[in-house]
Coordinates of C-alpha atoms and ligand atoms in Angstrom, one line a residue:
M169 CA 1.9 -22.4 -6.6
R170 CA 5.3 -24.0 -7.4
I171 CA 8.2 -21.6 -7.0
T172 CA 9.7 -22.8 -10.3
D173 CA 6.6 -21.8 -12.1
K174 CA 7.0 -18.3 -10.8
L175 CA 10.8 -18.3 -11.6
A176 CA 9.9 -19.3 -15.2
Q177 CA 7.6 -16.2 -15.5
H178 CA 9.5 -13.3 -14.0
Q179 CA 12.3 -12.1 -11.6
T180 CA 10.9 -12.9 -8.2
F181 CA 10.7 -11.1 -4.9
S182 CA 10.5 -13.1 -1.7
A183 CA 11.3 -12.9 2.0
E184 CA 12.1 -15.1 5.0
V185 CA 10.5 -15.3 8.4
F186 CA 11.6 -17.5 11.3
P187 CA 9.4 -18.8 14.1
P188 CA 10.1 -16.4 17.0
K189 CA 11.3 -17.6 20.3
G190 CA 9.5 -17.1 23.6
E191 CA 5.9 -16.6 24.6
L192 CA 3.1 -16.3 22.0
P193 CA 5.4 -17.2 19.2
L194 CA 2.7 -18.1 16.7
E195 CA 0.7 -14.9 17.1
Q196 CA 3.9 -12.8 16.6
A197 CA 4.8 -14.9 13.6
Y198 CA 1.4 -14.5 12.0
E199 CA 1.6 -10.7 12.4
I200 CA 5.1 -10.6 10.9
A201 CA 4.1 -12.9 8.0
G202 CA 0.9 -10.8 7.4
G203 CA 3.0 -7.6 7.4
I204 CA 5.3 -9.1 4.7
A205 CA 2.5 -10.7 2.8
A206 CA 0.9 -7.2 2.4
D207 CA 3.5 -6.4 -0.3
R208 CA 2.4 -9.5 -2.3
P209 CA 5.8 -11.2 -2.5
D210 CA 6.1 -14.3 -4.7
W211 CA 6.7 -16.4 -1.6
I212 CA 7.6 -16.3 2.0
S213 CA 9.9 -18.9 3.4
V214 CA 9.8 -20.2 7.0
T215 CA 12.9 -21.5 8.7
Y216 CA 13.3 -24.7 10.7
S217 CA 15.5 -25.0 13.7
A218 CA 18.0 -27.8 13.0
G219 CA 17.3 -31.0 15.0
G220 CA 13.7 -30.0 15.8
T221 CA 15.0 -27.6 18.5
G222 CA 13.6 -24.1 19.2
N223 CA 10.2 -23.5 17.7
S224 CA 10.6 -25.8 14.6
R225 CA 7.2 -27.3 15.4
N226 CA 5.8 -23.9 14.3
T227 CA 7.3 -24.0 10.8
I228 CA 4.4 -25.7 9.2
P229 CA 1.6 -23.8 11.1
I230 CA 3.3 -20.5 10.0
A231 CA 3.7 -21.7 6.4
A232 CA 0.1 -22.9 6.4
S233 CA -1.1 -19.5 7.6
I234 CA 1.0 -17.8 4.8
E235 CA -0.5 -20.0 2.2
N236 CA -4.1 -20.1 3.4
D237 CA -4.8 -17.0 5.5
F238 CA -2.6 -14.6 3.5
G239 CA -2.9 -16.2 0.0
T240 CA 0.8 -16.1 -0.5
T241 CA 3.0 -19.1 -1.6
A242 CA 4.9 -20.6 1.3
L243 CA 8.3 -22.3 1.2
A244 CA 8.8 -24.5 4.3
H245 CA 12.3 -25.4 5.4
L246 CA 13.4 -28.8 6.7
T247 CA 16.8 -29.9 8.0
C248 CA 18.7 -33.2 8.0
M249 CA 20.0 -32.8 11.6
G250 CA 18.4 -35.3 13.8
T251 CA 15.9 -36.2 11.1
V252 CA 14.9 -39.8 10.1
R253 CA 12.9 -41.0 7.0
E254 CA 9.7 -41.2 9.0
D255 CA 10.0 -37.6 10.1
V256 CA 10.3 -36.5 6.4
D257 CA 7.3 -38.7 5.4
A258 CA 5.2 -37.1 8.2
Y259 CA 6.4 -33.6 7.3
V260 CA 5.6 -34.0 3.6
K261 CA 2.2 -35.4 4.5
E262 CA 1.5 -32.4 6.7
L263 CA 2.6 -30.0 4.0
G264 CA 0.1 -31.7 1.6
T265 CA -2.7 -31.2 4.1
Y266 CA -2.2 -27.5 3.9
G267 CA -1.6 -27.3 0.2
I268 CA 2.1 -26.3 0.6
Q269 CA 4.0 -27.2 -2.5
N270 CA 7.5 -25.9 -1.8
L271 CA 10.2 -27.3 0.5
L272 CA 13.7 -26.0 1.1
A273 CA 15.9 -29.0 1.9
L274 CA 18.9 -28.2 4.2
R275 CA 21.5 -30.0 6.2
G276 CA 20.9 -27.6 9.0
D277 CA 23.0 -25.6 11.4
R278 CA 25.1 -27.7 13.7
R279 CA 23.9 -27.7 17.3
P280 CA 25.4 -29.4 20.4
G281 CA 24.0 -32.9 20.9
V282 CA 22.2 -33.0 17.5
E283 CA 23.7 -35.4 14.9
Q284 CA 22.7 -36.3 11.3
R285 CA 20.8 -39.6 11.3
D286 CA 19.3 -40.9 8.1
F287 CA 20.5 -37.9 6.0
V288 CA 24.1 -36.5 6.0
H289 CA 23.7 -33.9 3.3
A290 CA 20.7 -32.0 1.9
S291 CA 21.2 -34.0 -1.3
D292 CA 20.5 -37.2 0.6
M293 CA 17.2 -35.8 1.8
I294 CA 16.3 -34.6 -1.7
S295 CA 17.2 -38.1 -3.2
Y296 CA 14.9 -39.7 -0.5
L297 CA 12.1 -37.3 -1.3
R298 CA 12.3 -38.1 -5.1
S299 CA 12.7 -41.8 -4.6
S300 CA 9.6 -41.8 -2.5
G301 CA 7.7 -40.2 -5.3
S302 CA 7.5 -36.6 -4.0
D303 CA 6.6 -34.0 -6.6
L304 CA 7.2 -31.1 -4.2
C305 CA 9.1 -28.2 -5.7
I306 CA 12.4 -28.5 -3.8
G307 CA 14.9 -25.8 -3.2
A308 CA 18.4 -26.1 -1.7
A309 CA 21.1 -23.7 -0.4
C310 CA 24.2 -22.4 -2.1
Y311 CA 27.1 -20.3 -1.1
P312 CA 28.6 -17.6 -3.3
E313 CA 31.7 -17.4 -1.1
G314 CA 31.8 -21.1 -0.4
H315 CA 30.4 -23.0 2.5
V316 CA 32.3 -22.5 5.8
E317 CA 33.0 -26.2 6.2
S318 CA 34.0 -26.9 2.6
P319 CA 37.6 -27.9 2.3
S320 CA 37.8 -26.7 -1.4
E321 CA 35.9 -24.8 -3.9
E322 CA 35.6 -27.9 -6.1
G323 CA 34.0 -29.7 -3.2
D324 CA 31.3 -27.1 -2.9
F325 CA 30.4 -27.3 -6.6
E326 CA 30.3 -31.1 -6.4
G327 CA 27.9 -30.7 -3.5
L328 CA 25.7 -28.4 -5.6
L329 CA 25.8 -30.8 -8.5
A330 CA 24.7 -33.6 -6.1
K331 CA 21.7 -31.5 -5.1
Q332 CA 20.8 -30.9 -8.8
D333 CA 21.3 -34.6 -9.7
A334 CA 19.2 -35.6 -6.7
G335 CA 16.3 -33.6 -8.0
A336 CA 16.5 -30.1 -6.6
D337 CA 14.5 -27.5 -8.6
F338 CA 16.2 -24.2 -7.6
L339 CA 18.8 -22.7 -5.3
V340 CA 18.8 -19.9 -2.8
T341 CA 22.1 -18.2 -1.8
Q342 CA 23.5 -17.5 1.5
L343 CA 23.7 -13.8 2.2
F344 CA 26.6 -11.8 0.8
F345 CA 27.6 -8.2 0.8
N346 CA 29.7 -8.0 -2.4
N347 CA 27.8 -8.6 -5.6
E348 CA 31.0 -9.4 -7.5
D349 CA 31.3 -12.5 -5.4
F350 CA 27.9 -13.6 -6.7
Y351 CA 28.6 -12.8 -10.3
R352 CA 31.8 -14.9 -10.2
F353 CA 29.9 -17.7 -8.5
R354 CA 27.1 -17.6 -11.2
E355 CA 29.7 -18.1 -13.9
R356 CA 31.4 -20.9 -12.0
L357 CA 28.0 -22.7 -11.5
L358 CA 27.6 -22.9 -15.3
R359 CA 31.2 -24.2 -15.7
H360 CA 30.3 -26.9 -13.2
R361 CA 27.1 -27.8 -15.1
V362 CA 24.8 -26.5 -12.3
K363 CA 21.9 -25.1 -14.3
L364 CA 19.2 -24.5 -11.7
P365 CA 17.7 -21.1 -11.2
V366 CA 19.4 -19.2 -8.4
V367 CA 17.6 -16.8 -6.1
V368 CA 19.9 -14.4 -4.3
G369 CA 19.5 -14.0 -0.6
I370 CA 20.2 -10.5 0.7
M371 CA 20.3 -9.5 4.4
P372 CA 19.9 -5.8 5.2
F373 CA 22.0 -5.6 8.3
T374 CA 20.3 -3.9 11.2
S375 CA 23.2 -3.4 13.7
V376 CA 26.9 -3.9 14.1
K377 CA 26.4 -6.8 16.4
Q378 CA 24.1 -8.6 14.0
I379 CA 26.4 -8.2 11.0
Q380 CA 29.4 -9.5 13.0
R381 CA 27.4 -12.5 14.2
M382 CA 26.1 -13.3 10.7
A383 CA 29.5 -12.9 9.1
F384 CA 31.1 -15.2 11.6
N385 CA 28.3 -17.9 11.4
C386 CA 28.2 -18.0 7.6
G387 CA 31.6 -16.8 6.5
A388 CA 30.4 -13.8 4.5
S389 CA 33.0 -11.2 4.1
I390 CA 32.2 -7.6 5.0
P391 CA 33.6 -5.1 2.5
A392 CA 35.3 -1.9 3.7
R393 CA 32.4 0.2 2.3
V394 CA 30.0 -1.5 4.6
V395 CA 32.3 -0.9 7.6
K396 CA 32.6 2.8 6.7
R397 CA 28.8 3.2 6.5
L398 CA 28.5 1.6 10.0
V399 CA 31.2 3.8 11.4
R400 CA 29.4 6.9 9.9
A401 CA 26.2 5.7 11.6
G402 CA 27.9 5.8 15.0
D403 CA 26.2 4.3 18.0
D404 CA 22.7 5.2 17.0
P405 CA 20.8 1.9 16.4
E406 CA 18.3 3.6 14.1
A407 CA 21.1 5.1 11.9
Q408 CA 22.8 1.6 11.8
A409 CA 19.6 0.0 10.7
Q410 CA 19.0 2.7 8.1
A411 CA 22.6 2.3 6.8
G412 CA 21.9 -1.5 6.4
I413 CA 18.7 -1.0 4.5
E414 CA 20.2 1.6 2.2
Y415 CA 23.2 -0.7 1.4
A416 CA 20.9 -3.7 0.8
C417 CA 18.7 -1.6 -1.6
E418 CA 21.8 -0.5 -3.6
Q419 CA 22.9 -4.2 -3.7
I420 CA 19.6 -5.5 -4.9
L421 CA 19.1 -2.8 -7.6
D422 CA 22.4 -3.8 -9.0
L423 CA 21.5 -7.5 -8.8
A424 CA 18.1 -6.9 -10.5
A425 CA 19.8 -5.0 -13.3
N426 CA 22.2 -7.8 -13.8
G427 CA 19.4 -10.3 -14.4
V428 CA 19.3 -12.4 -11.3
D429 CA 16.4 -15.0 -11.3
G430 CA 15.0 -13.7 -8.0
I431 CA 15.7 -11.6 -4.9
H432 CA 15.0 -13.1 -1.4
V433 CA 15.2 -10.8 1.6
Y434 CA 16.5 -12.1 5.0
S435 CA 14.3 -9.6 6.7
M436 CA 15.0 -10.9 10.2
N437 CA 11.3 -10.8 11.1
K438 CA 11.1 -7.1 10.4
P439 CA 8.4 -6.4 7.8
R440 CA 9.6 -2.8 7.4
V441 CA 13.0 -4.2 6.1
A442 CA 11.2 -6.4 3.5
H443 CA 9.0 -3.4 2.6
A444 CA 12.0 -1.1 2.0
V445 CA 13.5 -3.6 -0.4
H446 CA 10.1 -4.0 -2.1
E447 CA 9.8 -0.2 -2.5
A448 CA 13.3 0.1 -4.0
L449 CA 12.5 -2.6 -6.5
A450 CA 9.2 -1.0 -7.4
S451 CA 10.9 2.3 -8.0
V452 CA 12.9 0.7 -10.9
G453 CA 9.9 -1.1 -12.4
Y454 CA 11.0 -4.6 -11.2
F455 CA 7.4 -5.8 -10.8
E456 CA 6.3 -4.5 -14.2
G457 CA 8.6 -6.8 -16.2
Ligands
LIG547 P1 24.9 -29.5 2.6 O1 24.4 -29.4 1.2 O2 24.9 -30.8 3.2 O3 26.4 -29.0 2.6 C1 27.2 -29.0 3.8 C2 28.6 -29.2 3.4 O4 28.8 -30.5 2.8 C3 29.2 -28.2 2.4 O5 30.5 -27.9 2.7 C4 29.0 -28.9 1.0 O6 30.0 -28.5 0.1 C5 29.2 -30.4 1.4 N1 28.4 -31.3 0.6 C6 27.1 -31.0 0.2 N2 26.6 -32.1 -0.5 C7 27.6 -33.0 -0.4 C8 27.6 -34.4 -0.9 N3 26.6 -35.0 -1.5 N4 28.8 -35.1 -0.6 C9 29.8 -34.5 0.0 N5 29.8 -33.2 0.5 C10 28.7 -32.5 0.3 N6 19.8 -23.8 8.8 C11 18.9 -24.2 9.7 O7 19.2 -24.9 10.6 N7 17.5 -24.0 9.4 C12 17.1 -23.3 8.3 O8 15.9 -23.1 8.2 C13 18.1 -22.8 7.4 N8 17.7 -22.1 6.3 C14 18.7 -21.7 5.4 C15 18.3 -21.1 4.2 C16 19.3 -20.8 3.2 C17 18.8 -20.1 1.9 C18 20.6 -21.0 3.5 C19 21.7 -20.6 2.5 C20 21.0 -21.6 4.7 C21 20.1 -22.0 5.6 N9 20.4 -22.6 6.8 C22 19.5 -23.1 7.7 C23 21.8 -22.9 7.1 C24 22.3 -24.2 6.6 O9 21.7 -25.3 7.3 C25 23.8 -24.3 6.8 O10 24.5 -23.4 6.0 C26 24.5 -25.7 6.8 O11 25.8 -25.5 7.3 C27 24.6 -26.3 5.4 O12 23.4 -26.6 4.9 P2 23.3 -27.2 3.4 O13 21.9 -27.6 3.1 O14 23.9 -26.3 2.4 O15 24.2 -28.5 3.6

């Protein structure tokens, strides 16, 4: 099913998986996806390693399993890095083979030795898809605190307008820890004529190291109240993970009450993390609306 059809019906709940590295990656991924699918999310997204590195060849098989084995809508990511038009054509054809109707078009993370080829920005890939007649439901990324490389706020909004004008159907945000940043961003989107539905991406942090790495990579600011919770959790990994899940649940309950279009969990391949968010939402009747 197209994600925009779901967004038109209700506030959505979805989660992300990534193809795990190492031995037996597919079996692990199927188990993780199956664990998340058990909660009947509106969709599960599957990341793509920029430039076709890592286990990006497994993005479509995992998405296909989500769609056809678990009966859950899949959103397959694809990046511009190292990608040429023929790669996009082949990818879209393969998605069609498995009945996958949703694609998240991204520039991709920068990796040493991998350059952009036929597509510089996500909007270029979206334009290409539309000009070649694709009727996929296409999502794109957005950044409530601004993209790390963006020289100005205005530039960021122009980039988002370019994605909308190119034919994107919806946006998914980068993770953030302060909901006020998102509410300000939502207002500014409208002022900049970006009218696409926006799904908020929330990452329940699971350790001090992980939150530091994510904040550095994507430029998300860490509020003092998050730091205090981590300090209170001390060195105990389980207490740190629990603090992250509790904080994320508080964040998403506030977002749900403030009428966001959908909630997407960066569950870091941990079904129990997605499940905790699902339970928190269920406790306030999110799925009954
Ligand atoms: P772009 O839209 O190209 O934006 C990059 C920069 O260029 C921004 O500063 C923007 O303001 C500017 N810009 C955008 N369009 C234009 C334009 N038309 N003209 C001029 N400037 C422009 N990375 C992966 O490698 N694999 C994944 O699976 C993956 N999944 C992600 C999922 C989500 C929901 C998010 C938020 C990010 C994901 N990323 C992933 C990370 C993403 O690839 C990086 O954040 C990357 O740095 C930017 O991607 P983008 O699609 O926003 O790029």
